[in-house]
Tab-separated table of C-alpha atoms and ligand atoms in Angstrom:
chain	number	residue	atom	x	y	z
A	1	MET	CA	-0.012	0.010	-0.017
A	2	ILE	CA	1.263	3.424	-0.892
A	3	SER	CA	1.143	5.830	2.088
A	4	LEU	CA	-0.631	9.101	1.496
A	5	ARG	CA	0.745	10.505	4.747
A	6	LEU	CA	4.476	10.823	5.261
A	7	LYS	CA	6.375	11.418	8.498
A	8	ALA	CA	7.886	14.958	8.257
A	9	GLN	CA	9.594	17.753	10.063
A	10	VAL	CA	7.828	20.891	8.789
A	11	PRO	CA	8.702	24.604	8.984
A	12	PRO	CA	6.978	26.643	11.712
A	13	ILE	CA	3.582	27.417	10.164
A	14	ALA	CA	0.506	29.061	11.612
A	15	GLU	CA	-1.900	27.995	8.794
A	16	PRO	CA	-2.228	24.842	6.730
A	17	LEU	CA	0.328	25.087	3.936
A	18	ILE	CA	0.234	23.825	0.363
A	19	LEU	CA	3.523	23.263	-1.505
A	20	ARG	CA	4.905	21.217	-4.386
A	21	LEU	CA	8.071	19.206	-4.101
A	22	ARG	CA	10.770	19.390	-6.721
A	23	GLU	CA	13.666	16.966	-6.807
A	24	THR	CA	15.556	18.689	-9.614
A	25	ASN	CA	16.845	22.211	-9.735
A	26	ALA	CA	14.705	23.007	-12.751
A	27	LYS	CA	14.593	26.470	-14.452
A	28	ASP	CA	10.843	26.798	-14.037
A	29	LEU	CA	10.859	26.689	-10.238
A	30	ASP	CA	8.203	28.799	-8.456
A	31	LEU	CA	10.037	29.355	-5.113
A	32	ASP	CA	6.954	30.787	-3.353
A	33	LYS	CA	5.062	27.511	-3.868
A	34	GLU	CA	7.802	24.844	-4.269
A	35	ALA	CA	10.260	23.106	-2.001
A	36	VAL	CA	13.520	22.086	-3.661
A	37	MET	CA	15.374	18.940	-2.666
A	38	ILE	CA	18.874	19.661	-1.302
A	39	GLY	CA	19.930	16.321	0.077
A	40	GLU	CA	19.038	12.794	1.240
A	41	GLU	CA	20.342	10.768	4.164
A	42	ASN	CA	19.203	7.742	6.236
A	43	GLY	CA	15.761	7.640	4.647
A	44	TRP	CA	15.064	11.335	5.038
A	45	ARG	CA	14.895	13.788	2.188
A	46	ASP	CA	15.835	17.391	2.868
A	47	TYR	CA	14.123	20.292	1.019
A	48	ASP	CA	14.522	24.058	1.085
A	49	TYR	CA	11.212	25.913	1.278
A	50	CYS	CA	11.589	29.745	1.216
A	51	GLY	CA	14.796	29.388	3.311
A	52	PHE	CA	13.238	26.969	5.801
A	53	SER	CA	14.083	23.328	6.185
A	54	LEU	CA	11.497	20.665	5.331
A	55	ARG	CA	12.368	16.965	6.013
A	56	ILE	CA	10.371	14.022	4.776
A	57	GLU	CA	10.828	10.379	5.624
A	58	VAL	CA	10.489	8.303	2.421
A	59	ALA	CA	11.870	5.173	0.850
A	60	PRO	CA	14.862	5.905	-1.370
A	61	THR	CA	13.085	4.443	-4.425
A	62	GLU	CA	9.910	6.575	-4.043
A	63	SER	CA	9.731	9.618	-6.288
A	64	LEU	CA	8.031	12.705	-4.755
A	65	ASP	CA	8.993	14.993	-7.642
A	66	GLY	CA	5.945	17.125	-8.487
A	67	ASP	CA	3.779	15.867	-5.618
A	68	VAL	CA	1.568	18.422	-3.953
A	69	LEU	CA	1.539	18.278	-0.177
A	70	LEU	CA	-0.613	19.617	2.587
A	71	ALA	CA	1.198	20.487	5.922
A	72	VAL	CA	-0.887	21.216	8.985
A	73	PRO	CA	0.431	23.230	11.946
A	74	GLY	CA	1.637	21.080	14.827
A	75	ARG	CA	1.628	17.814	12.872
A	76	ALA	CA	4.774	15.691	12.313
A	77	SER	CA	3.469	14.494	8.965
A	78	VAL	CA	2.427	15.828	5.527
A	79	HIS	CA	-0.434	14.621	3.287
A	80	ARG	CA	0.308	13.711	-0.252
A	81	LEU	CA	-2.764	15.411	-1.746
A	82	ILE	CA	-1.689	14.985	-5.402
A	83	ARG	CA	0.881	12.472	-6.525
A	84	SER	CA	2.334	13.528	-9.820
A	85	GLN	CA	2.872	10.009	-11.118
A	86	SER	CA	-0.621	8.796	-10.246
A	87	ARG	CA	-3.950	8.932	-12.116
A	88	HIS	CA	-5.739	8.386	-8.790
A	89	ASN	CA	-5.810	11.770	-6.928
A	90	THR	CA	-8.914	12.574	-4.956
A	91	LEU	CA	-9.396	15.436	-2.449
A	92	LEU	CA	-11.732	14.724	0.448
A	93	ILE	CA	-13.734	17.943	0.527
A	94	THR	CA	-15.679	17.156	3.657
A	95	GLU	CA	-16.505	14.212	5.913
A	96	ARG	CA	-20.083	15.481	6.446
A	97	CYS	CA	-22.901	13.819	4.518
A	98	ASP	CA	-26.684	13.895	4.574
A	99	GLN	CA	-27.009	10.194	3.755
A	100	LEU	CA	-25.784	7.168	5.640
A	101	CYS	CA	-25.392	4.440	3.060
A	102	VAL	CA	-25.184	0.940	4.399
A	103	MET	CA	-21.974	0.197	2.349
A	104	CYS	CA	-20.271	3.636	2.749
A	105	SER	CA	-16.508	3.298	2.469
A	106	GLN	CA	-16.004	6.655	4.153
A	107	PRO	CA	-18.581	6.858	6.950
A	108	PRO	CA	-19.568	10.459	7.552
A	109	LYS	CA	-18.439	12.549	10.564
A	110	ALA	CA	-20.203	15.543	12.028
A	111	GLY	CA	-17.247	17.948	11.862
A	112	HIS	CA	-15.954	19.845	8.858
A	113	ALA	CA	-12.487	21.380	8.328
A	114	ASP	CA	-12.692	24.086	5.618
A	115	LEU	CA	-9.712	23.550	3.396
A	116	PHE	CA	-11.160	25.095	0.230
A	117	PRO	CA	-8.401	27.791	-0.008
A	118	GLN	CA	-5.770	25.078	0.335
A	119	PHE	CA	-7.492	22.632	-2.063
A	120	THR	CA	-7.740	25.448	-4.621
A	121	GLN	CA	-3.976	26.097	-4.377
A	122	ALA	CA	-3.367	22.314	-4.615
A	123	VAL	CA	-5.275	21.820	-7.821
A	124	LEU	CA	-3.635	24.767	-9.435
A	125	LEU	CA	-0.273	22.936	-8.823
A	126	ALA	CA	-1.456	19.630	-10.239
A	127	PRO	CA	0.505	18.073	-13.085
A	128	ALA	CA	-0.383	18.977	-16.641
A	129	GLY	CA	-3.487	17.257	-17.941
A	130	ALA	CA	-4.587	15.940	-14.556
A	131	THR	CA	-8.081	14.799	-13.683
A	132	VAL	CA	-8.639	15.468	-10.000
A	133	GLY	CA	-11.260	13.647	-8.009
A	134	LEU	CA	-13.441	15.589	-5.473
A	135	SER	CA	-15.298	13.539	-2.923
A	136	GLY	CA	-16.563	13.327	0.601
A	137	GLY	CA	-18.864	12.918	2.586
A	138	GLU	CA	-20.969	15.062	0.302
A	139	PRO	CA	-19.016	17.858	-1.408
A	140	LEU	CA	-22.229	19.729	-2.439
A	141	LEU	CA	-23.024	20.434	1.167
A	142	TYR	CA	-20.591	23.282	0.484
A	143	LYS	CA	-21.851	24.020	-3.007
A	144	ASP	CA	-20.788	27.713	-3.306
A	145	GLN	CA	-17.197	26.941	-2.199
A	146	LEU	CA	-17.002	23.848	-4.312
A	147	PHE	CA	-18.203	25.696	-7.439
A	148	ASP	CA	-15.771	28.495	-6.728
A	149	LEU	CA	-12.869	25.913	-6.446
A	150	ILE	CA	-13.863	24.259	-9.707
A	151	GLU	CA	-14.347	27.570	-11.574
A	152	THR	CA	-11.028	29.075	-10.383
A	153	ALA	CA	-9.169	25.901	-11.303
A	154	LEU	CA	-10.780	25.533	-14.737
A	155	SER	CA	-10.359	29.172	-15.681
A	156	ASN	CA	-6.717	29.174	-14.652
A	157	ARG	CA	-5.728	25.743	-15.875
A	158	PRO	CA	-7.365	24.864	-19.254
A	159	ASP	CA	-5.730	21.422	-19.056
A	160	LEU	CA	-7.448	20.303	-15.817
A	161	ARG	CA	-10.575	18.144	-15.419
A	162	PHE	CA	-12.618	17.086	-12.399
A	163	HIS	CA	-14.505	13.976	-11.390
A	164	VAL	CA	-16.879	14.902	-8.575
A	165	LEU	CA	-18.585	12.158	-6.446
A	166	THR	CA	-21.920	13.536	-5.143
A	167	ASN	CA	-24.996	11.937	-3.774
A	168	GLY	CA	-27.087	14.016	-6.195
A	169	GLN	CA	-29.267	15.601	-3.494
A	170	HIS	CA	-28.327	19.186	-3.893
A	171	PHE	CA	-28.646	20.350	-7.573
A	172	GLU	CA	-31.303	22.949	-8.150
A	173	SER	CA	-32.541	24.616	-11.261
A	174	GLY	CA	-30.649	27.693	-10.337
A	175	ASP	CA	-27.442	25.788	-10.802
A	176	LYS	CA	-28.037	25.346	-14.577
A	177	GLU	CA	-26.345	28.572	-15.580
A	178	TRP	CA	-23.219	27.685	-13.721
A	179	LEU	CA	-23.174	24.130	-14.976
A	180	ARG	CA	-23.615	25.380	-18.561
A	181	ARG	CA	-21.028	28.115	-18.326
A	182	VAL	CA	-18.305	26.301	-16.298
A	183	ALA	CA	-18.688	22.589	-15.999
A	184	ARG	CA	-20.100	21.191	-19.221
A	185	ASP	CA	-17.176	19.315	-20.677
A	186	ARG	CA	-14.496	19.184	-18.088
A	187	VAL	CA	-16.401	17.965	-15.083
A	188	LEU	CA	-17.867	14.451	-14.754
A	189	TRP	CA	-20.483	14.096	-12.003
A	190	GLY	CA	-20.473	10.558	-10.419
A	191	ILE	CA	-23.950	10.094	-8.912
A	192	PRO	CA	-25.102	6.884	-7.242
A	193	ILE	CA	-28.476	5.135	-7.789
A	194	TYR	CA	-28.849	1.843	-5.973
A	195	ALA	CA	-32.273	0.522	-6.846
A	196	PRO	CA	-35.162	1.173	-9.191
A	197	THR	CA	-37.672	1.933	-6.439
A	198	PRO	CA	-37.794	4.818	-3.917
A	199	GLU	CA	-38.378	2.269	-1.090
A	200	GLU	CA	-35.220	0.270	-1.692
A	201	HIS	CA	-32.986	3.197	-2.705
A	202	ASP	CA	-34.015	5.203	0.259
A	203	ALA	CA	-33.411	2.272	2.609
A	204	ILE	CA	-29.927	1.717	1.305
A	205	VAL	CA	-28.945	5.382	1.622
A	206	ALA	CA	-30.918	5.726	4.833
A	207	LYS	CA	-32.678	8.876	3.786
A	208	GLU	CA	-36.375	9.223	3.133
A	209	GLY	CA	-37.132	10.997	-0.128
A	210	ALA	CA	-33.620	10.543	-1.449
A	211	PHE	CA	-34.769	8.755	-4.689
A	212	HIS	CA	-37.258	11.496	-5.598
A	213	ARG	CA	-34.666	14.178	-4.870
A	214	LEU	CA	-32.233	12.285	-7.141
A	215	MET	CA	-34.761	12.231	-9.916
A	216	GLU	CA	-35.174	16.004	-9.617
A	217	SER	CA	-31.402	16.623	-9.589
A	218	MET	CA	-30.397	14.532	-12.574
A	219	PRO	CA	-32.323	16.488	-15.258
A	220	VAL	CA	-30.849	19.705	-13.879
A	221	VAL	CA	-27.330	18.357	-14.580
A	222	ALA	CA	-28.252	16.654	-17.844
A	223	THR	CA	-30.174	19.599	-19.371
A	224	SER	CA	-27.172	21.802	-18.609
A	225	GLY	CA	-25.162	19.620	-20.965
A	226	ALA	CA	-22.982	18.356	-18.062
A	227	ARG	CA	-21.983	14.659	-17.944
A	228	ILE	CA	-23.240	12.132	-15.439
A	229	GLU	CA	-21.681	8.831	-14.547
A	230	LEU	CA	-24.286	6.774	-12.650
A	231	ARG	CA	-22.805	4.561	-9.941
A	232	THR	CA	-24.325	1.426	-8.423
A	233	VAL	CA	-22.541	-0.630	-5.786
A	234	VAL	CA	-23.656	-4.223	-6.014
A	235	THR	CA	-24.716	-5.792	-2.740
A	236	ALA	CA	-26.796	-8.768	-1.678
A	237	ARG	CA	-29.633	-6.316	-1.146
A	238	ASN	CA	-29.905	-4.862	-4.653
A	239	VAL	CA	-28.295	-7.441	-6.985
A	240	GLN	CA	-31.576	-9.071	-7.947
A	241	CYS	CA	-33.140	-5.753	-8.936
A	242	LEU	CA	-30.199	-4.717	-11.164
A	243	PRO	CA	-32.059	-5.695	-14.399
A	244	SER	CA	-35.001	-3.475	-13.308
A	245	LEU	CA	-32.551	-0.706	-12.491
A	246	ALA	CA	-31.020	-1.083	-15.940
A	247	THR	CA	-34.529	-0.691	-17.477
A	248	LEU	CA	-35.154	2.433	-15.477
A	249	ILE	CA	-31.804	3.932	-16.363
A	250	THR	CA	-32.328	3.280	-20.066
A	251	THR	CA	-35.851	4.627	-20.176
A	252	VAL	CA	-35.902	7.398	-17.551
A	253	LEU	CA	-32.267	8.435	-17.372
A	254	PRO	CA	-30.932	7.736	-20.905
A	255	PHE	CA	-29.054	11.072	-20.943
A	256	CYS	CA	-26.461	9.708	-18.516
A	257	SER	CA	-23.033	9.205	-20.120
A	258	SER	CA	-22.164	5.926	-18.461
A	259	TRP	CA	-23.159	3.509	-15.772
A	260	ALA	CA	-20.563	2.165	-13.359
A	261	VAL	CA	-21.525	-1.118	-11.682
A	262	MET	CA	-19.221	-1.477	-8.707
A	263	GLN	CA	-18.085	-4.220	-6.355
A	264	LEU	CA	-18.204	-3.538	-2.633
A	265	GLU	CA	-15.151	-1.948	-0.960
A	266	PRO	CA	-14.365	-3.695	2.305
A	267	ILE	CA	-13.707	-0.643	4.393
A	268	GLY	CA	-15.876	1.580	6.575
A	269	PHE	CA	-19.507	0.364	6.626
A	270	GLY	CA	-18.669	-1.885	3.720
A	271	ARG	CA	-16.393	-3.827	6.039
A	272	MET	CA	-18.669	-3.662	9.020
A	273	ASN	CA	-21.624	-5.030	7.027
A	274	TRP	CA	-19.597	-7.234	4.702
A	275	ASP	CA	-21.181	-10.582	5.560
A	276	ALA	CA	-24.673	-9.207	4.980
A	277	LEU	CA	-23.846	-7.174	1.852
A	278	PHE	CA	-21.151	-8.927	-0.213
A	279	HIS	CA	-22.432	-10.553	-3.342
A	280	ASP	CA	-20.021	-13.076	-4.746
A	281	ASN	CA	-20.176	-12.538	-8.505
A	282	SER	CA	-17.663	-15.356	-9.092
A	283	VAL	CA	-20.531	-17.613	-8.000
A	284	ASP	CA	-23.487	-15.750	-9.478
A	285	PHE	CA	-22.934	-13.213	-12.219
A	286	GLU	CA	-26.267	-13.763	-13.855
A	287	PRO	CA	-28.236	-10.672	-12.565
A	288	ILE	CA	-25.287	-8.479	-13.314
A	289	ALA	CA	-25.055	-9.911	-16.865
A	290	ARG	CA	-28.741	-9.373	-17.437
A	291	ALA	CA	-28.565	-5.788	-16.314
A	292	MET	CA	-25.519	-5.113	-18.463
A	293	ASN	CA	-27.183	-6.721	-21.490
A	294	ILE	CA	-30.189	-4.436	-21.114
A	295	ALA	CA	-28.089	-1.262	-20.758
A	296	LEU	CA	-25.684	-2.185	-23.598
A	297	ALA	CA	-28.457	-3.139	-25.940
A	298	ARG	CA	-30.054	0.254	-25.413
A	299	GLY	CA	-26.864	2.153	-25.957
A	300	VAL	CA	-25.742	2.954	-22.425
A	301	ASP	CA	-22.081	2.518	-21.739
A	302	VAL	CA	-21.582	0.141	-18.799
A	303	ALA	CA	-18.380	-0.479	-16.838
A	304	LEU	CA	-17.570	-2.911	-14.071
A	305	PHE	CA	-15.559	-1.145	-11.379
A	306	ASN	CA	-13.492	-3.012	-8.781
A	307	PHE	CA	-14.136	-6.522	-10.189
A	308	PRO	CA	-11.108	-8.887	-10.283
A	309	LEU	CA	-11.150	-10.058	-13.875
A	310	CYS	CA	-11.117	-13.743	-13.059
A	311	THR	CA	-14.422	-13.338	-11.110
A	312	VAL	CA	-16.076	-12.027	-14.335
A	313	PRO	CA	-17.210	-14.321	-17.238
A	314	GLU	CA	-14.823	-13.939	-20.150
A	315	ALA	CA	-17.420	-12.146	-22.367
A	316	TYR	CA	-17.838	-9.341	-19.895
A	317	ARG	CA	-14.149	-8.768	-18.992
A	318	ILE	CA	-13.792	-6.106	-21.747
A	319	TYR	CA	-16.129	-3.966	-19.593
A	320	ALA	CA	-13.946	-4.241	-16.413
A	321	PRO	CA	-11.165	-1.696	-16.462
A	322	ALA	CA	-8.568	-1.633	-13.608
A	323	THR	CA	-10.216	0.931	-11.314
A	324	ILE	CA	-8.911	0.342	-7.826
A	325	SER	CA	-6.623	3.294	-6.955
A	326	ASP	CA	-2.982	2.385	-7.055
A	327	TRP	CA	-2.364	3.439	-3.447
A	328	LYS	CA	-4.923	0.902	-2.074
A	329	GLN	CA	-4.548	-1.985	-4.596
A	330	LYS	CA	-3.047	-5.355	-4.045
A	331	PHE	CA	-2.794	-8.773	-5.745
A	332	LEU	CA	-2.935	-12.191	-4.218
A	333	GLU	CA	-1.197	-15.510	-4.648
A	334	PRO	CA	-3.394	-16.653	-7.549
A	335	CYS	CA	-2.321	-13.535	-9.399
A	336	ALA	CA	1.299	-14.613	-9.706
A	337	GLY	CA	1.871	-15.534	-13.409
A	338	CYS	CA	-1.805	-14.700	-14.312
A	339	SER	CA	-2.058	-13.734	-17.985
A	340	LEU	CA	-4.648	-11.065	-17.199
A	341	ARG	CA	-2.609	-9.267	-14.503
A	342	ALA	CA	-1.425	-6.428	-16.667
A	343	ARG	CA	-5.039	-5.193	-17.188
A	344	CYS	CA	-6.616	-6.368	-13.917
A	345	GLY	CA	-7.314	-4.036	-11.019
A	346	GLY	CA	-6.727	-6.779	-8.416
A	347	PHE	CA	-8.197	-6.243	-4.935
A	348	PHE	CA	-8.512	-3.545	-2.343
A	349	GLU	CA	-5.704	-3.519	0.151
A	350	TRP	CA	-8.242	-4.392	2.932
A	351	TYR	CA	-9.841	-7.364	1.115
A	352	ASP	CA	-9.921	-10.461	3.252
A	353	PRO	CA	-9.561	-13.614	1.094
A	354	ASN	CA	-11.256	-15.682	3.777
A	355	ARG	CA	-14.534	-13.771	3.410
A	356	GLY	CA	-14.484	-13.083	-0.246
A	357	PHE	CA	-14.750	-14.608	-3.693
A	358	ALA	CA	-15.139	-18.342	-3.848
A	359	HIS	CA	-13.475	-18.685	-7.277
A	360	LEU	CA	-10.260	-16.859	-8.144
A	361	GLY	CA	-7.656	-17.418	-10.791
A	362	LEU	CA	-8.073	-18.535	-14.367
A	363	THR	CA	-9.356	-22.010	-14.984
B	401	SF4	S1	-5.800	-14.045	-10.701
B	401	SF4	FE1	-5.395	-11.974	-9.969
B	401	SF4	S2	-4.491	-10.855	-11.710
B	401	SF4	FE2	-5.500	-12.649	-12.496
B	401	SF4	S3	-7.541	-11.977	-13.051
B	401	SF4	FE3	-7.676	-12.796	-10.954
B	401	SF4	S4	-7.372	-11.100	-9.575
B	401	SF4	FE4	-6.706	-10.448	-11.662
């Protein structure tokens, strides 16, 4: 597992600080925002930041060049907010949420630390062409600040894109102008829908009226020309209704760009409720296949997220890209020598083989 927090000795700061690390003395250095490496000894890298010393403990083989860090006053560590060599960079906008999904991988907390100024600086320092994820909690609980962050970044960095994960409860018709003007092409909104009926969807997200609110929100986004990626985590509770959900999506929500059908992540509530929720698709893929067939036949792009390839019937493997973020991805003993490994996403770091898929490996 790649650590997103590194032990550090940071300069004396009174406010959270964003900076970018450089390991070469390049000509294009921005010394107000960048720390330049000046040495390395005994597992510690030394940087100069505006005349102050910054020390970071890191393995000698690990490149930090171009990484964007957050340092918090009084902490002996730094957060790697954006890793320059990774495609998987997501900023946790808030831990607050107005839903309480049974499988949530990041269970909500009541408190909120406002880091919008720092996050704005961070995305402006992202590598060229980056797509930055924004998630929570529910980021649209802070809609004005979130929209400001996105607008500032997109207007200053024409190469950047965003992928925002939202529960879809907070779009209003008044947002259309902003969505049209700012976020049409360069923002993808990932919005979950878990069941085709209000009763079951609301029960899964533990919020009465959530399904109806979702159905009000989606057209606001879609009629603005913005792109929606629907997301459905497969669990034992909703797997049998996936074909009905596919019918709903293709008839009521055909304007959505894509549908991500996702395996459960065994962390947070997903881990706590694993035994009740995990659906082993290596044993029974049939309802997922039926749902995919309906969606694909009606022209909706479908992708399987977080499915080890060997748990998916061969005909459907082309729809299963490697989606598990590199920092929390692992492979198991059956993966050694597997011919699919180069294009397989493997497993979440916290996956327990004793409570997981019955059938792994190629037969
Ligand atoms: S054996 Fe491992 S690498 Fe091969 S398909 Fe299964 S999970 Fe992926």
